[in-house]
Amino acid sequence: FTWFYIGVTGSYKLARMMRDKSLQTRSRLEQVWLLLGTDFLIGGLVPLPGLILKGLINGSLTQEDQIMLGGVVQLASYGALMRSRKFRVQIHAFLASRAQAVTTAVGIAAMIGDAEPELVQALAIAMFRAVPLDRVTCEAMALKKPDPTLQQLSEHAMLDGVDAFVSHSWNDGADAKWEQLQAWRKDFVAKNNREPVVWIDKYCINAFDVENSLKCLPVWIAGCNQLVALVGKSYHTRLW
């Protein structure tokens, strides 16, 4: 009965979630992981005490009970893994690395950077970072030289899990770029009711390994859901 109840309620919640048009793909995917993980975890943990108690009382479990015990432990383990953010990031990165857009970007990056596609793909997955936009400041955007400490504000991200790749020229005025960025941010928050997570070079490029970071740029662009260009007078003269 427990498994039947979990299955019915889980299916109902999943159906409601998939019909919710206000959720972005990334948010919906996260909630699906958490919902299924919770159902698996509960489905595995609920029968466990009864099986253990049965074994203690009878001195041993029947073959059928042993099979069930192995099944519920496995189910609970799957549930715990699915609720682990680190596990989800690894799975998303693996799937995204097989996606057509990312695969194409890997090929382009390999040709531009004169490197093996497998190496570029591995670097891109390992070095991909993003920063919540509320951690970005106008003062940092005004810097003309790299500040390695800014990378501490960003976090490792999964391909296809970042809201936007922010492109800009370091030579353009910080105030004008900041106004454009905040206008986009305001619109995003109004539509999604959350802070956007973005890739910005000042926060997400490893200042101590710029060469490899540049090799990964096409892959990172493909790994973001959209491109936000902060266009100024010198924008079209810059690399990205």
PDB file of C-alpha atoms in Angstrom:
ATOM      1  CA  PHE A   1       0.000   0.000   0.000  1.00  0.00           C
ATOM      2  CA  THR A   2       2.861   2.389   0.835  1.00  0.00           C
ATOM      3  CA  TRP A   3       4.447   1.987  -2.594  1.00  0.00           C
ATOM      4  CA  PHE A   4       1.037   2.372  -4.282  1.00  0.00           C
ATOM      5  CA  TYR A   5       0.355   5.601  -2.343  1.00  0.00           C
ATOM      6  CA  ILE A   6       3.812   6.998  -3.141  1.00  0.00           C
ATOM      7  CA  GLY A   7       3.420   6.102  -6.810  1.00  0.00           C
ATOM      8  CA  VAL A   8      -0.007   7.754  -7.123  1.00  0.00           C
ATOM      9  CA  THR A   9       0.898  10.947  -5.228  1.00  0.00           C
ATOM     10  CA  GLY A  10       4.264  11.177  -7.005  1.00  0.00           C
ATOM     11  CA  SER A  11       2.618  10.835 -10.438  1.00  0.00           C
ATOM     12  CA  TYR A  12       0.077  13.531  -9.520  1.00  0.00           C
ATOM     13  CA  LYS A  13       2.795  15.962  -8.373  1.00  0.00           C
ATOM     14  CA  LEU A  14       4.862  15.217 -11.463  1.00  0.00           C
ATOM     15  CA  ALA A  15       1.905  15.866 -13.775  1.00  0.00           C
ATOM     16  CA  ARG A  16       1.170  19.208 -12.063  1.00  0.00           C
ATOM     17  CA  MET A  17       4.824  20.207 -12.287  1.00  0.00           C
ATOM     18  CA  MET A  18       5.049  19.426 -16.000  1.00  0.00           C
ATOM     19  CA  ARG A  19       1.944  21.569 -16.652  1.00  0.00           C
ATOM     20  CA  ASP A  20       3.384  24.526 -14.737  1.00  0.00           C
ATOM     21  CA  LYS A  21       4.411  26.889 -17.548  1.00  0.00           C
ATOM     22  CA  SER A  22       6.027  29.345 -15.105  1.00  0.00           C
ATOM     23  CA  LEU A  23       8.890  26.928 -14.448  1.00  0.00           C
ATOM     24  CA  GLN A  24      11.928  27.099 -16.713  1.00  0.00           C
ATOM     25  CA  THR A  25      13.343  23.835 -18.049  1.00  0.00           C
ATOM     26  CA  ARG A  26      16.244  23.933 -15.583  1.00  0.00           C
ATOM     27  CA  SER A  27      13.976  24.541 -12.571  1.00  0.00           C
ATOM     28  CA  ARG A  28      11.512  21.892 -13.690  1.00  0.00           C
ATOM     29  CA  LEU A  29      14.314  19.353 -14.137  1.00  0.00           C
ATOM     30  CA  GLU A  30      15.662  20.088 -10.646  1.00  0.00           C
ATOM     31  CA  GLN A  31      12.208  19.585  -9.118  1.00  0.00           C
ATOM     32  CA  VAL A  32      11.682  16.327 -11.020  1.00  0.00           C
ATOM     33  CA  TRP A  33      14.992  15.019  -9.630  1.00  0.00           C
ATOM     34  CA  LEU A  34      14.011  16.007  -6.068  1.00  0.00           C
ATOM     35  CA  LEU A  35      10.481  14.602  -6.370  1.00  0.00           C
ATOM     36  CA  LEU A  36      11.609  11.244  -7.712  1.00  0.00           C
ATOM     37  CA  GLY A  37      14.498  11.108  -5.244  1.00  0.00           C
ATOM     38  CA  THR A  38      12.167  11.739  -2.320  1.00  0.00           C
ATOM     39  CA  ASP A  39       9.696   9.084  -3.511  1.00  0.00           C
ATOM     40  CA  PHE A  40      12.486   6.529  -3.995  1.00  0.00           C
ATOM     41  CA  LEU A  41      13.974   7.345  -0.598  1.00  0.00           C
ATOM     42  CA  ILE A  42      10.660   7.044   1.248  1.00  0.00           C
ATOM     43  CA  GLY A  43       9.715   3.942  -0.734  1.00  0.00           C
ATOM     44  CA  GLY A  44      12.946   2.292   0.375  1.00  0.00           C
ATOM     45  CA  LEU A  45      13.002   3.453   3.996  1.00  0.00           C
ATOM     46  CA  VAL A  46       9.380   2.768   4.994  1.00  0.00           C
ATOM     47  CA  PRO A  47       9.489  -1.061   4.615  1.00  0.00           C
ATOM     48  CA  LEU A  48      13.039  -1.315   6.011  1.00  0.00           C
ATOM     49  CA  PRO A  49      12.306  -1.314   9.793  1.00  0.00           C
ATOM     50  CA  GLY A  50       9.617  -3.999   9.353  1.00  0.00           C
ATOM     51  CA  LEU A  51      11.978  -6.286   7.445  1.00  0.00           C
ATOM     52  CA  ILE A  52      14.772  -5.793   9.985  1.00  0.00           C
ATOM     53  CA  LEU A  53      12.371  -6.451  12.890  1.00  0.00           C
ATOM     54  CA  LYS A  54      11.036  -9.559  11.146  1.00  0.00           C
ATOM     55  CA  GLY A  55      14.564 -10.872  10.771  1.00  0.00           C
ATOM     56  CA  LEU A  56      15.381 -10.226  14.440  1.00  0.00           C
ATOM     57  CA  ILE A  57      12.217 -11.965  15.646  1.00  0.00           C
ATOM     58  CA  ASN A  58      12.522 -15.003  13.381  1.00  0.00           C
ATOM     59  CA  GLY A  59      16.287 -15.225  13.534  1.00  0.00           C
ATOM     60  CA  SER A  60      16.545 -15.003   9.748  1.00  0.00           C
ATOM     61  CA  LEU A  61      14.702 -13.817   6.663  1.00  0.00           C
ATOM     62  CA  THR A  62      13.079 -15.946   4.027  1.00  0.00           C
ATOM     63  CA  GLN A  63      14.556 -15.853   0.533  1.00  0.00           C
ATOM     64  CA  GLU A  64      11.644 -13.653  -0.592  1.00  0.00           C
ATOM     65  CA  ASP A  65      12.254 -11.238   2.287  1.00  0.00           C
ATOM     66  CA  GLN A  66      15.985 -11.143   1.521  1.00  0.00           C
ATOM     67  CA  ILE A  67      15.228 -10.176  -2.075  1.00  0.00           C
ATOM     68  CA  MET A  68      12.832  -7.485  -0.856  1.00  0.00           C
ATOM     69  CA  LEU A  69      15.426  -6.200   1.631  1.00  0.00           C
ATOM     70  CA  GLY A  70      17.993  -5.852  -1.140  1.00  0.00           C
ATOM     71  CA  GLY A  71      15.423  -4.074  -3.290  1.00  0.00           C
ATOM     72  CA  VAL A  72      14.391  -1.503  -0.677  1.00  0.00           C
ATOM     73  CA  VAL A  73      18.025  -0.750   0.230  1.00  0.00           C
ATOM     74  CA  GLN A  74      18.795  -0.231  -3.448  1.00  0.00           C
ATOM     75  CA  LEU A  75      15.701   1.958  -3.861  1.00  0.00           C
ATOM     76  CA  ALA A  76      16.647   4.130  -0.875  1.00  0.00           C
ATOM     77  CA  SER A  77      20.217   4.443  -2.189  1.00  0.00           C
ATOM     78  CA  TYR A  78      18.943   5.621  -5.580  1.00  0.00           C
ATOM     79  CA  GLY A  79      16.722   8.137  -3.833  1.00  0.00           C
ATOM     80  CA  ALA A  80      19.612   9.528  -1.789  1.00  0.00           C
ATOM     81  CA  LEU A  81      21.763   9.831  -4.923  1.00  0.00           C
ATOM     82  CA  MET A  82      19.013  11.617  -6.852  1.00  0.00           C
ATOM     83  CA  ARG A  83      18.676  14.176  -4.058  1.00  0.00           C
ATOM     84  CA  SER A  84      22.437  14.834  -4.107  1.00  0.00           C
ATOM     85  CA  ARG A  85      23.240  18.012  -6.058  1.00  0.00           C
ATOM     86  CA  LYS A  86      26.762  16.788  -6.847  1.00  0.00           C
ATOM     87  CA  PHE A  87      25.351  13.624  -8.436  1.00  0.00           C
ATOM     88  CA  ARG A  88      22.799  15.615 -10.450  1.00  0.00           C
ATOM     89  CA  VAL A  89      25.498  17.974 -11.732  1.00  0.00           C
ATOM     90  CA  GLN A  90      27.605  15.039 -12.895  1.00  0.00           C
ATOM     91  CA  ILE A  91      24.657  13.407 -14.682  1.00  0.00           C
ATOM     92  CA  HIS A  92      23.591  16.665 -16.345  1.00  0.00           C
ATOM     93  CA  ALA A  93      27.139  17.358 -17.484  1.00  0.00           C
ATOM     94  CA  PHE A  94      27.417  13.846 -18.944  1.00  0.00           C
ATOM     95  CA  LEU A  95      24.119  14.171 -20.831  1.00  0.00           C
ATOM     96  CA  ALA A  96      24.858  17.702 -21.998  1.00  0.00           C
ATOM     97  CA  SER A  97      28.242  16.581 -23.303  1.00  0.00           C
ATOM     98  CA  ARG A  98      26.337  14.246 -25.654  1.00  0.00           C
ATOM     99  CA  ALA A  99      23.925  16.966 -26.820  1.00  0.00           C
ATOM    100  CA  GLN A 100      24.190  18.139 -30.427  1.00  0.00           C
ATOM    101  CA  ALA A 101      24.828  21.833 -29.642  1.00  0.00           C
ATOM    102  CA  VAL A 102      27.595  21.051 -27.177  1.00  0.00           C
ATOM    103  CA  THR A 103      29.137  18.410 -29.436  1.00  0.00           C
ATOM    104  CA  THR A 104      29.221  20.899 -32.312  1.00  0.00           C
ATOM    105  CA  ALA A 105      30.732  23.542 -30.031  1.00  0.00           C
ATOM    106  CA  VAL A 106      33.402  21.080 -28.915  1.00  0.00           C
ATOM    107  CA  GLY A 107      34.372  20.535 -32.551  1.00  0.00           C
ATOM    108  CA  ILE A 108      34.588  24.278 -33.200  1.00  0.00           C
ATOM    109  CA  ALA A 109      36.601  24.849 -30.026  1.00  0.00           C
ATOM    110  CA  ALA A 110      38.988  22.045 -30.943  1.00  0.00           C
ATOM    111  CA  MET A 111      39.648  23.588 -34.365  1.00  0.00           C
ATOM    112  CA  ILE A 112      40.123  27.106 -32.974  1.00  0.00           C
ATOM    113  CA  GLY A 113      42.294  26.005 -30.076  1.00  0.00           C
ATOM    114  CA  ASP A 114      44.214  23.338 -32.009  1.00  0.00           C
ATOM    115  CA  ALA A 115      43.396  20.670 -29.409  1.00  0.00           C
ATOM    116  CA  GLU A 116      41.823  17.220 -29.310  1.00  0.00           C
ATOM    117  CA  PRO A 117      37.995  17.366 -28.989  1.00  0.00           C
ATOM    118  CA  GLU A 118      38.050  14.959 -26.037  1.00  0.00           C
ATOM    119  CA  LEU A 119      40.479  17.238 -24.175  1.00  0.00           C
ATOM    120  CA  VAL A 120      38.409  20.367 -24.880  1.00  0.00           C
ATOM    121  CA  GLN A 121      35.224  18.632 -23.730  1.00  0.00           C
ATOM    122  CA  ALA A 122      36.839  17.424 -20.504  1.00  0.00           C
ATOM    123  CA  LEU A 123      38.290  20.883 -19.801  1.00  0.00           C
ATOM    124  CA  ALA A 124      34.982  22.599 -20.517  1.00  0.00           C
ATOM    125  CA  ILE A 125      33.076  20.360 -18.117  1.00  0.00           C
ATOM    126  CA  ALA A 126      35.710  20.638 -15.378  1.00  0.00           C
ATOM    127  CA  MET A 127      36.227  24.417 -15.664  1.00  0.00           C
ATOM    128  CA  PHE A 128      32.660  25.606 -16.331  1.00  0.00           C
ATOM    129  CA  ARG A 129      31.524  28.073 -13.682  1.00  0.00           C
ATOM    130  CA  ALA A 130      28.646  30.478 -13.115  1.00  0.00           C
ATOM    131  CA  VAL A 131      27.701  33.202 -10.661  1.00  0.00           C
ATOM    132  CA  PRO A 132      24.316  34.308  -9.267  1.00  0.00           C
ATOM    133  CA  LEU A 133      23.780  37.803 -10.615  1.00  0.00           C
ATOM    134  CA  ASP A 134      23.166  39.291  -7.169  1.00  0.00           C
ATOM    135  CA  ARG A 135      26.856  38.667  -6.408  1.00  0.00           C
ATOM    136  CA  VAL A 136      27.996  40.769  -9.373  1.00  0.00           C
ATOM    137  CA  THR A 137      28.829  44.422  -8.692  1.00  0.00           C
ATOM    138  CA  CYS A 138      29.215  47.490 -10.888  1.00  0.00           C
ATOM    139  CA  GLU A 139      32.642  48.066  -9.326  1.00  0.00           C
ATOM    140  CA  ALA A 140      33.845  44.663 -10.506  1.00  0.00           C
ATOM    141  CA  MET A 141      32.466  45.245 -13.999  1.00  0.00           C
ATOM    142  CA  ALA A 142      34.485  48.475 -14.116  1.00  0.00           C
ATOM    143  CA  LEU A 143      37.822  46.736 -13.495  1.00  0.00           C
ATOM    144  CA  LYS A 144      40.227  46.882 -16.445  1.00  0.00           C
ATOM    145  CA  LYS A 145      42.452  44.079 -15.163  1.00  0.00           C
ATOM    146  CA  PRO A 146      41.548  40.515 -14.044  1.00  0.00           C
ATOM    147  CA  ASP A 147      40.888  40.070 -10.322  1.00  0.00           C
ATOM    148  CA  PRO A 148      41.421  36.382  -9.379  1.00  0.00           C
ATOM    149  CA  THR A 149      39.472  36.831  -6.127  1.00  0.00           C
ATOM    150  CA  LEU A 150      36.228  37.303  -8.069  1.00  0.00           C
ATOM    151  CA  GLN A 151      36.255  33.637  -9.095  1.00  0.00           C
ATOM    152  CA  GLN A 152      35.633  32.733  -5.451  1.00  0.00           C
ATOM    153  CA  LEU A 153      32.120  34.172  -5.857  1.00  0.00           C
ATOM    154  CA  SER A 154      31.302  31.803  -8.719  1.00  0.00           C
ATOM    155  CA  GLU A 155      30.492  28.090  -8.482  1.00  0.00           C
ATOM    156  CA  HIS A 156      31.053  25.028 -10.618  1.00  0.00           C
ATOM    157  CA  ALA A 157      28.137  24.674 -13.016  1.00  0.00           C
ATOM    158  CA  MET A 158      26.684  22.085 -15.340  1.00  0.00           C
ATOM    159  CA  LEU A 159      26.453  22.507 -19.099  1.00  0.00           C
ATOM    160  CA  ASP A 160      22.923  23.553 -20.070  1.00  0.00           C
ATOM    161  CA  GLY A 161      22.328  24.619 -16.462  1.00  0.00           C
ATOM    162  CA  VAL A 162      23.278  28.305 -16.707  1.00  0.00           C
ATOM    163  CA  ASP A 163      20.710  30.947 -17.579  1.00  0.00           C
ATOM    164  CA  ALA A 164      22.881  33.224 -19.698  1.00  0.00           C
ATOM    165  CA  PHE A 165      26.339  33.821 -21.128  1.00  0.00           C
ATOM    166  CA  VAL A 166      27.064  37.526 -20.583  1.00  0.00           C
ATOM    167  CA  SER A 167      29.217  38.971 -23.355  1.00  0.00           C
ATOM    168  CA  HIS A 168      30.786  42.435 -23.067  1.00  0.00           C
ATOM    169  CA  SER A 169      33.860  44.526 -23.828  1.00  0.00           C
ATOM    170  CA  TRP A 170      36.123  45.495 -20.950  1.00  0.00           C
ATOM    171  CA  ASN A 171      36.783  48.804 -22.711  1.00  0.00           C
ATOM    172  CA  ASP A 172      33.158  49.956 -22.662  1.00  0.00           C
ATOM    173  CA  GLY A 173      31.828  52.104 -19.823  1.00  0.00           C
ATOM    174  CA  ALA A 174      30.825  50.144 -16.732  1.00  0.00           C
ATOM    175  CA  ASP A 175      27.757  52.274 -15.954  1.00  0.00           C
ATOM    176  CA  ALA A 176      26.162  51.689 -19.361  1.00  0.00           C
ATOM    177  CA  LYS A 177      26.867  47.950 -19.195  1.00  0.00           C
ATOM    178  CA  TRP A 178      25.507  47.820 -15.653  1.00  0.00           C
ATOM    179  CA  GLU A 179      22.239  49.450 -16.726  1.00  0.00           C
ATOM    180  CA  GLN A 180      21.796  46.929 -19.537  1.00  0.00           C
ATOM    181  CA  LEU A 181      22.591  44.016 -17.241  1.00  0.00           C
ATOM    182  CA  GLN A 182      20.223  45.171 -14.518  1.00  0.00           C
ATOM    183  CA  ALA A 183      17.418  45.725 -17.033  1.00  0.00           C
ATOM    184  CA  TRP A 184      17.823  42.138 -18.251  1.00  0.00           C
ATOM    185  CA  ARG A 185      18.040  40.899 -14.650  1.00  0.00           C
ATOM    186  CA  LYS A 186      14.831  42.719 -13.657  1.00  0.00           C
ATOM    187  CA  ASP A 187      12.950  41.160 -16.559  1.00  0.00           C
ATOM    188  CA  PHE A 188      14.326  37.694 -15.764  1.00  0.00           C
ATOM    189  CA  VAL A 189      13.372  37.871 -12.071  1.00  0.00           C
ATOM    190  CA  ALA A 190       9.867  39.098 -12.966  1.00  0.00           C
ATOM    191  CA  LYS A 191       9.351  36.112 -15.278  1.00  0.00           C
ATOM    192  CA  ASN A 192      11.043  33.412 -13.187  1.00  0.00           C
ATOM    193  CA  ASN A 193      10.773  34.648  -9.591  1.00  0.00           C
ATOM    194  CA  ARG A 194      14.418  33.881  -8.877  1.00  0.00           C
ATOM    195  CA  GLU A 195      17.899  35.286  -9.355  1.00  0.00           C
ATOM    196  CA  PRO A 196      19.547  34.408 -12.694  1.00  0.00           C
ATOM    197  CA  VAL A 197      22.752  32.375 -12.731  1.00  0.00           C
ATOM    198  CA  VAL A 198      25.133  33.611 -15.416  1.00  0.00           C
ATOM    199  CA  TRP A 199      28.577  33.174 -16.937  1.00  0.00           C
ATOM    200  CA  ILE A 200      30.654  36.380 -16.843  1.00  0.00           C
ATOM    201  CA  ASP A 201      34.342  36.292 -17.728  1.00  0.00           C
ATOM    202  CA  LYS A 202      35.423  38.465 -14.774  1.00  0.00           C
ATOM    203  CA  TYR A 203      33.933  35.924 -12.346  1.00  0.00           C
ATOM    204  CA  CYS A 204      34.117  32.639 -14.213  1.00  0.00           C
ATOM    205  CA  ILE A 205      37.435  32.503 -16.107  1.00  0.00           C
ATOM    206  CA  ASN A 206      40.415  31.066 -14.280  1.00  0.00           C
ATOM    207  CA  ALA A 207      42.838  34.014 -14.288  1.00  0.00           C
ATOM    208  CA  PHE A 208      45.723  31.587 -13.824  1.00  0.00           C
ATOM    209  CA  ASP A 209      44.748  29.417 -16.811  1.00  0.00           C
ATOM    210  CA  VAL A 210      43.395  31.819 -19.422  1.00  0.00           C
ATOM    211  CA  GLU A 211      44.716  29.753 -22.350  1.00  0.00           C
ATOM    212  CA  ASN A 212      42.624  26.692 -21.531  1.00  0.00           C
ATOM    213  CA  SER A 213      39.656  28.875 -20.596  1.00  0.00           C
ATOM    214  CA  LEU A 214      39.663  30.478 -24.045  1.00  0.00           C
ATOM    215  CA  LYS A 215      39.660  27.028 -25.671  1.00  0.00           C
ATOM    216  CA  CYS A 216      36.418  26.255 -23.847  1.00  0.00           C
ATOM    217  CA  LEU A 217      34.482  29.416 -24.785  1.00  0.00           C
ATOM    218  CA  PRO A 218      32.395  27.892 -27.648  1.00  0.00           C
ATOM    219  CA  VAL A 219      31.399  24.994 -25.384  1.00  0.00           C
ATOM    220  CA  TRP A 220      30.485  27.328 -22.529  1.00  0.00           C
ATOM    221  CA  ILE A 221      28.344  29.478 -24.822  1.00  0.00           C
ATOM    222  CA  ALA A 222      26.508  26.350 -25.982  1.00  0.00           C
ATOM    223  CA  GLY A 223      26.118  25.324 -22.325  1.00  0.00           C
ATOM    224  CA  CYS A 224      24.135  28.481 -21.481  1.00  0.00           C
ATOM    225  CA  ASN A 225      20.424  28.922 -22.195  1.00  0.00           C
ATOM    226  CA  GLN A 226      20.823  32.324 -23.829  1.00  0.00           C
ATOM    227  CA  LEU A 227      23.362  34.966 -24.823  1.00  0.00           C
ATOM    228  CA  VAL A 228      23.176  38.426 -23.239  1.00  0.00           C
ATOM    229  CA  ALA A 229      25.304  40.991 -25.112  1.00  0.00           C
ATOM    230  CA  LEU A 230      26.117  44.257 -23.327  1.00  0.00           C
ATOM    231  CA  VAL A 231      26.838  46.254 -26.457  1.00  0.00           C
ATOM    232  CA  GLY A 232      28.953  49.404 -26.268  1.00  0.00           C
ATOM    233  CA  LYS A 233      31.135  51.399 -28.661  1.00  0.00           C
ATOM    234  CA  SER A 234      34.053  48.940 -28.601  1.00  0.00           C
ATOM    235  CA  TYR A 235      32.016  45.723 -28.356  1.00  0.00           C
ATOM    236  CA  HIS A 236      32.352  44.708 -32.016  1.00  0.00           C
ATOM    237  CA  THR A 237      36.119  45.104 -31.924  1.00  0.00           C
ATOM    238  CA  ARG A 238      36.608  42.594 -29.094  1.00  0.00           C
ATOM    239  CA  LEU A 239      37.097  38.795 -29.107  1.00  0.00           C
ATOM    240  CA  TRP A 240      33.809  38.021 -27.310  1.00  0.00           C
TER     241      TRP A 240
END
